């Protein structure tokens, strides 16, 4: 349904007074079938959100191709972008800033319907009321303002607005991370149930591996603008092939009482995309880096079957893995 090929997104910036290009996304390819939920994970600054925003034309791409149902959508006219809004919508991290504080819930949810349909008056109100009911809110919320709602209720309103035009694809950018922990589970449960009921396709952006494991049938791991590993969620969690994926999984806290959070084995910070390392971008933090190779040559993409691929020389040469520990955690 969604086919992204060799997508690159650069932003012109000034670096120490000089013009420079910040490569937020670098040669990324991914595919989503109808009904897939693909989790995009990685640290802050890895380019996850930029991919989602670029697919929805909220920022421009530098090169590469994006196709929706076989139709090229990389470059669109204003009319083409309007048509795309009917088919693909985004749900943002912070529902507090996603809603206009001066607009009633009725006006906020009605906005896309007014722009894209002929519904008006009582028919419009009726439709917005139905949408609110779909997300578990009663019609009495129609005339309330955002400040009268809790964080979870606001995110439900955002979901209702995103669903108003019956989109096929939803890009969800950390949709629960700004909410109280007690509300997160309800919203995730709800997002999962509407995905199944309506056969929606999700691109689910998150830094939370447990959430991605619960929500997504496939996962792609990003590091410094590139996908370093992707595949079926259970397979990637049980047998991660890339040292970065393993490091992320090692950092997941253990649920048992009395166990302290594991120290992330990942040292240092993600390098600046303005000056990315040569060879494998992860070599500056990788404890398995092969001197003279990983720092010079970009690693090949190795196919482990069932759509599970990882970009690392260890996949080619046979892995000395920390697999048992990872399997325990997974
Ligand atoms: Fe580590 Fe080398 Fe694999 Fe990169 S290619 S993840 S540096 S072992």
Short mmCIF file of C-alpha atoms and ligand atoms in Angstrom, two decimals:
data_model
loop_
_atom_site.label_atom_id
_atom_site.label_comp_id
_atom_site.label_asym_id
_atom_site.label_seq_id
_atom_site.Cartn_x
_atom_site.Cartn_y
_atom_site.Cartn_z
CA UNK A 1 0.00 0.00 0.00
CA UNK A 2 2.80 2.41 0.89
CA UNK A 3 6.07 2.10 -0.94
CA UNK A 4 8.95 4.36 0.05
CA UNK A 5 12.09 4.03 -2.07
CA UNK A 6 15.49 5.62 -1.40
CA UNK A 7 13.90 8.52 0.46
CA UNK A 8 16.35 11.26 1.44
CA UNK A 9 15.37 14.38 3.35
CA UNK A 10 17.86 17.19 3.92
CA UNK A 11 17.34 20.55 5.58
CA UNK A 12 19.54 23.52 4.71
CA UNK A 13 21.10 24.89 7.92
CA UNK A 14 23.95 27.14 9.01
CA UNK A 15 26.86 25.39 10.70
CA UNK A 16 29.43 27.74 12.24
CA UNK A 17 28.35 30.44 9.81
CA UNK A 18 28.64 28.15 6.77
CA UNK A 19 25.77 26.82 4.69
CA UNK A 20 25.33 23.08 5.29
CA UNK A 21 22.80 20.34 4.64
CA UNK A 22 21.46 18.35 7.60
CA UNK A 23 20.54 14.90 6.29
CA UNK A 24 17.68 13.86 8.57
CA UNK A 25 16.72 10.84 6.44
CA UNK A 26 19.25 9.11 4.22
CA UNK A 27 18.29 6.63 1.50
CA UNK A 28 15.43 4.94 3.37
CA UNK A 29 13.23 2.28 1.74
CA UNK A 30 10.22 0.65 3.37
CA UNK A 31 6.99 -1.02 2.35
CA UNK A 32 3.66 -1.32 4.14
CA UNK A 33 0.94 -3.72 3.06
CA UNK A 34 -2.69 -2.91 3.74
CA UNK A 35 -3.48 -3.65 7.40
CA UNK A 36 0.19 -3.59 8.44
CA UNK A 37 1.30 -1.76 11.55
CA UNK A 38 4.95 -0.87 11.07
CA UNK A 39 6.76 0.43 14.14
CA UNK A 40 9.54 2.92 13.50
CA UNK A 41 11.90 2.97 16.49
CA UNK A 42 15.16 4.67 17.38
CA UNK A 43 16.61 7.40 19.57
CA UNK A 44 15.61 11.05 19.30
CA UNK A 45 17.18 12.59 16.22
CA UNK A 46 17.23 9.32 14.26
CA UNK A 47 14.83 10.69 11.62
CA UNK A 48 11.67 8.73 12.53
CA UNK A 49 9.30 11.68 12.66
CA UNK A 50 10.81 13.25 9.53
CA UNK A 51 9.89 10.13 7.54
CA UNK A 52 6.27 10.29 8.73
CA UNK A 53 6.00 14.02 8.06
CA UNK A 54 7.57 13.66 4.60
CA UNK A 55 5.16 10.90 3.56
CA UNK A 56 2.29 13.25 4.45
CA UNK A 57 3.91 16.22 2.71
CA UNK A 58 4.35 18.16 5.92
CA UNK A 59 7.95 18.71 4.85
CA UNK A 60 9.54 18.27 1.43
CA UNK A 61 11.69 15.34 0.34
CA UNK A 62 15.11 15.90 -1.22
CA UNK A 63 15.13 12.77 -3.38
CA UNK A 64 13.56 9.32 -3.63
CA UNK A 65 10.02 8.13 -4.28
CA UNK A 66 6.84 7.66 -2.28
CA UNK A 67 3.88 5.74 -3.73
CA UNK A 68 0.46 5.11 -2.20
CA UNK A 69 -1.47 2.21 -3.74
CA UNK A 70 0.90 2.34 -6.70
CA UNK A 71 0.29 6.04 -7.31
CA UNK A 72 3.34 8.28 -7.13
CA UNK A 73 2.82 10.95 -4.45
CA UNK A 74 6.38 12.24 -4.09
CA UNK A 75 5.54 15.55 -5.75
CA UNK A 76 1.97 16.81 -5.57
CA UNK A 77 0.05 19.89 -6.63
CA UNK A 78 -2.06 21.71 -4.01
CA UNK A 79 -5.07 19.68 -5.24
CA UNK A 80 -3.02 16.47 -4.98
CA UNK A 81 -2.09 17.31 -1.38
CA UNK A 82 -5.74 17.90 -0.55
CA UNK A 83 -6.61 14.51 -2.02
CA UNK A 84 -3.80 12.92 0.00
CA UNK A 85 -5.29 14.34 3.24
CA UNK A 86 -8.40 12.20 2.64
CA UNK A 87 -6.32 9.04 2.35
CA UNK A 88 -3.60 9.60 4.93
CA UNK A 89 -3.63 11.43 8.27
CA UNK A 90 -1.25 12.05 11.12
CA UNK A 91 -1.78 11.85 14.86
CA UNK A 92 0.73 13.93 16.78
CA UNK A 93 2.45 13.37 20.09
CA UNK A 94 0.99 16.31 21.97
CA UNK A 95 -2.81 16.55 21.85
CA UNK A 96 -2.64 19.74 23.94
CA UNK A 97 -1.03 21.72 21.12
CA UNK A 98 -2.78 19.83 18.31
CA UNK A 99 -6.15 21.39 19.16
CA UNK A 100 -6.96 25.08 18.80
CA UNK A 101 -7.85 26.29 22.32
CA UNK A 102 -10.37 28.79 20.90
CA UNK A 103 -12.34 26.21 18.95
CA UNK A 104 -15.02 23.93 20.35
CA UNK A 105 -14.52 20.20 19.85
CA UNK A 106 -17.33 20.35 17.27
CA UNK A 107 -15.44 22.91 15.17
CA UNK A 108 -12.10 21.12 15.50
CA UNK A 109 -13.44 17.74 14.41
CA UNK A 110 -15.69 19.30 11.75
CA UNK A 111 -12.81 21.20 10.10
CA UNK A 112 -11.66 18.42 7.70
CA UNK A 113 -15.30 17.58 6.89
CA UNK A 114 -16.02 21.21 5.98
CA UNK A 115 -12.91 21.34 3.78
CA UNK A 116 -13.42 18.04 2.00
CA UNK A 117 -17.16 17.25 2.03
CA UNK A 118 -20.48 19.02 1.56
CA UNK A 119 -21.76 18.16 5.01
CA UNK A 120 -23.14 21.23 6.77
CA UNK A 121 -25.53 22.17 9.59
CA UNK A 122 -27.28 19.41 11.47
CA UNK A 123 -25.85 16.67 9.21
CA UNK A 124 -22.34 17.90 10.04
CA UNK A 125 -23.10 17.98 13.78
CA UNK A 126 -24.56 14.50 13.57
CA UNK A 127 -21.45 13.18 11.80
CA UNK A 128 -19.10 14.79 14.37
CA UNK A 129 -21.22 13.32 17.18
CA UNK A 130 -20.88 9.86 15.59
CA UNK A 131 -17.12 10.30 15.29
CA UNK A 132 -16.88 11.23 18.96
CA UNK A 133 -18.90 8.17 19.90
CA UNK A 134 -16.53 6.02 17.83
CA UNK A 135 -13.64 7.20 19.99
CA UNK A 136 -15.58 6.68 23.21
CA UNK A 137 -16.72 10.27 23.89
CA UNK A 138 -20.35 11.28 24.37
CA UNK A 139 -22.03 13.96 22.27
CA UNK A 140 -21.98 16.31 25.25
CA UNK A 141 -18.31 16.97 24.40
CA UNK A 142 -19.33 18.72 21.17
CA UNK A 143 -19.56 22.16 22.74
CA UNK A 144 -16.64 21.87 25.12
CA UNK A 145 -13.27 23.53 24.68
CA UNK A 146 -9.92 21.69 24.84
CA UNK A 147 -9.06 23.06 28.31
CA UNK A 148 -12.16 21.29 29.69
CA UNK A 149 -10.82 17.88 28.57
CA UNK A 150 -8.17 15.57 30.04
CA UNK A 151 -5.08 14.61 28.00
CA UNK A 152 -6.58 11.24 27.07
CA UNK A 153 -9.88 12.84 25.99
CA UNK A 154 -7.99 15.38 23.85
CA UNK A 155 -6.05 12.60 22.13
CA UNK A 156 -9.37 10.82 21.46
CA UNK A 157 -10.64 14.04 19.85
CA UNK A 158 -7.48 14.15 17.68
CA UNK A 159 -8.09 10.55 16.65
CA UNK A 160 -11.73 11.38 15.79
CA UNK A 161 -10.56 14.30 13.65
CA UNK A 162 -7.96 12.12 11.90
CA UNK A 163 -10.64 9.47 11.24
CA UNK A 164 -13.22 11.96 9.93
CA UNK A 165 -12.37 11.38 6.25
CA UNK A 166 -11.96 7.61 6.54
CA UNK A 167 -8.22 7.51 5.79
CA UNK A 168 -6.50 4.27 4.80
CA UNK A 169 -3.14 5.22 6.35
CA UNK A 170 -2.45 6.75 9.76
CA UNK A 171 0.96 8.04 10.74
CA UNK A 172 1.05 8.03 14.54
CA UNK A 173 3.95 10.03 15.96
CA UNK A 174 4.47 8.96 19.60
CA UNK A 175 0.68 9.15 20.11
CA UNK A 176 0.72 8.28 23.81
CA UNK A 177 4.05 9.56 25.12
CA UNK A 178 2.60 12.91 26.30
CA UNK A 179 -0.19 11.16 28.25
CA UNK A 180 -0.36 9.89 31.82
CA UNK A 181 0.72 6.26 32.09
CA UNK A 182 -2.76 5.27 33.28
CA UNK A 183 -4.31 6.65 30.07
CA UNK A 184 -1.69 5.34 27.66
CA UNK A 185 -2.91 1.74 27.81
CA UNK A 186 -6.53 2.77 27.07
CA UNK A 187 -5.51 4.81 24.03
CA UNK A 188 -3.23 2.05 22.71
CA UNK A 189 -5.97 -0.53 23.18
CA UNK A 190 -8.37 1.72 21.33
CA UNK A 191 -5.92 2.41 18.46
CA UNK A 192 -5.33 -1.32 18.11
CA UNK A 193 -9.03 -2.12 18.01
CA UNK A 194 -9.89 0.49 15.35
CA UNK A 195 -6.95 -0.65 13.27
CA UNK A 196 -8.32 -4.18 13.26
CA UNK A 197 -11.96 -3.15 12.75
CA UNK A 198 -11.23 -0.83 9.84
CA UNK A 199 -8.18 -2.63 8.37
CA UNK A 200 -6.18 0.56 8.76
CA UNK A 201 -2.51 0.74 7.93
CA UNK A 202 -0.31 2.29 10.62
CA UNK A 203 3.12 3.82 10.54
CA UNK A 204 3.70 3.90 14.28
CA UNK A 205 6.59 6.07 15.43
CA UNK A 206 7.83 5.42 18.95
CA UNK A 207 10.92 5.19 21.10
CA UNK A 208 9.08 2.72 23.36
CA UNK A 209 9.89 -0.84 22.31
CA UNK A 210 7.22 -2.43 24.51
CA UNK A 211 4.54 -0.27 22.88
CA UNK A 212 5.80 -1.13 19.40
CA UNK A 213 5.84 -4.82 20.25
CA UNK A 214 2.22 -4.62 21.40
CA UNK A 215 0.97 -2.51 18.50
CA UNK A 216 2.96 -3.56 15.43
CA UNK A 217 3.36 -6.67 13.31
CA UNK A 218 6.55 -5.27 11.75
CA UNK A 219 9.31 -3.06 13.05
CA UNK A 220 12.04 -0.92 11.50
CA UNK A 221 14.95 0.35 13.60
CA UNK A 222 16.46 3.70 12.65
CA UNK A 223 19.87 5.11 13.42
CA UNK A 224 21.12 8.47 12.18
CA UNK A 225 18.68 8.74 9.28
CA UNK A 226 18.96 5.14 8.09
CA UNK A 227 17.02 1.94 8.73
CA UNK A 228 19.57 -0.48 10.17
CA UNK A 229 17.23 -3.43 10.75
CA UNK A 230 13.65 -4.31 9.87
CA UNK A 231 11.46 -7.37 9.93
CA UNK A 232 8.53 -9.12 11.63
CA UNK A 233 8.25 -7.73 15.19
CA UNK A 234 8.52 -11.03 17.06
CA UNK A 235 11.49 -12.14 15.00
CA UNK A 236 13.38 -8.87 15.49
CA UNK A 237 12.65 -8.92 19.25
CA UNK A 238 13.60 -12.55 19.70
CA UNK A 239 16.61 -12.64 17.38
CA UNK A 240 17.89 -9.12 16.73
CA UNK A 241 20.69 -9.06 14.18
CA UNK A 242 22.03 -5.53 14.44
CA UNK A 243 24.16 -4.46 17.44
CA UNK A 244 22.10 -1.25 17.72
CA UNK A 245 18.82 -3.18 17.96
CA UNK A 246 20.42 -5.41 20.59
CA UNK A 247 21.57 -2.36 22.54
CA UNK A 248 18.07 -0.85 22.45
CA UNK A 249 16.59 -4.13 23.70
CA UNK A 250 19.23 -4.40 26.43
CA UNK A 251 18.12 -0.99 27.69
CA UNK A 252 14.51 -2.13 28.23
CA UNK A 253 13.79 -2.19 31.98
CA UNK A 254 12.89 -5.55 33.50
CA UNK A 255 9.35 -5.85 34.85
CA UNK A 256 10.17 -8.04 37.89
CA UNK A 257 9.75 -6.35 41.27
CA UNK A 258 13.03 -5.35 42.86
CA UNK A 259 14.95 -5.39 39.59
CA UNK A 260 16.59 -2.10 38.82
CA UNK A 261 16.63 -0.64 35.35
CA UNK A 262 19.44 -2.08 33.28
CA UNK A 263 22.14 0.30 32.33
CA UNK A 264 22.02 0.89 28.61
CA UNK A 265 25.14 -0.62 27.08
CA UNK A 266 24.98 2.10 24.50
CA UNK A 267 27.68 4.62 25.30
CA UNK A 268 27.84 8.18 24.05
CA UNK A 269 25.36 10.20 22.07
CA UNK A 270 24.03 9.81 18.58
CA UNK A 271 26.52 11.66 16.28
CA UNK A 272 25.49 14.88 14.53
CA UNK A 273 23.78 14.30 11.18
CA UNK A 274 25.75 17.36 10.03
CA UNK A 275 28.92 15.33 10.31
CA UNK A 276 27.97 11.63 10.15
CA UNK A 277 30.68 9.00 10.68
CA UNK A 278 32.14 7.30 7.62
CA UNK A 279 31.46 3.61 6.91
CA UNK A 280 28.82 2.23 9.28
CA UNK A 281 27.27 5.25 11.05
CA UNK A 282 27.03 3.18 14.26
CA UNK A 283 30.76 2.31 14.43
CA UNK A 284 31.58 5.11 16.92
CA UNK A 285 29.35 3.39 19.53
CA UNK A 286 29.50 -0.25 18.48
CA UNK A 287 31.43 -2.63 20.73
CA UNK A 288 31.64 -5.13 17.86
CA UNK A 289 33.07 -2.73 15.27
CA UNK A 290 35.74 -4.27 13.05
CA UNK A 291 38.70 -1.87 12.89
CA UNK A 292 39.66 -0.80 9.39
CA UNK A 293 36.37 -2.03 7.99
CA UNK A 294 33.32 -0.71 9.83
CA UNK A 295 34.82 2.79 9.99
CA UNK A 296 35.51 2.84 6.26
CA UNK A 297 32.97 0.81 4.31
CA UNK A 298 29.17 1.07 4.53
CA UNK A 299 27.84 -2.38 5.57
CA UNK A 300 25.70 -4.40 3.14
CA UNK A 301 22.05 -5.21 3.81
CA UNK A 302 21.87 -8.87 4.80
CA UNK A 303 18.63 -10.80 4.29
CA UNK A 304 17.77 -13.30 7.07
CA UNK A 305 14.50 -14.42 5.46
CA UNK A 306 10.82 -13.52 6.13
CA UNK A 307 11.58 -9.89 5.33
CA UNK A 308 14.10 -9.66 8.20
CA UNK A 309 17.07 -7.60 7.01
CA UNK A 310 19.91 -5.87 8.83
CA UNK A 311 22.82 -3.71 7.67
CA UNK A 312 25.88 -5.04 9.46
CA UNK A 313 29.08 -6.88 8.51
CA UNK A 314 28.47 -9.37 11.33
CA UNK A 315 25.46 -10.72 9.45
CA UNK A 316 27.77 -11.62 6.61
CA UNK A 317 30.54 -13.12 8.70
CA UNK A 318 28.51 -15.05 11.28
CA UNK A 319 27.44 -13.36 14.46
CA UNK A 320 28.86 -13.61 17.90
CA UNK A 321 25.58 -12.53 19.47
CA UNK A 322 24.37 -11.68 22.91
CA UNK A 323 21.31 -13.62 21.76
CA UNK A 324 20.47 -15.58 24.91
CA UNK A 325 20.26 -12.45 27.04
CA UNK A 326 18.18 -10.73 24.40
CA UNK A 327 15.83 -13.71 24.12
CA UNK A 328 15.33 -13.67 27.89
CA UNK A 329 14.34 -10.01 27.74
CA UNK A 330 12.13 -10.45 24.73
FE1 LIG B 1 28.97 -2.58 14.43
FE2 LIG B 1 30.39 -2.89 12.20
FE3 LIG B 1 27.96 -3.96 12.38
FE4 LIG B 1 28.26 -1.33 12.15
S1 LIG B 1 28.79 -2.88 10.62
S2 LIG B 1 26.89 -2.38 13.53
S3 LIG B 1 30.11 -1.01 13.37
S4 LIG B 1 29.76 -4.49 13.60
#
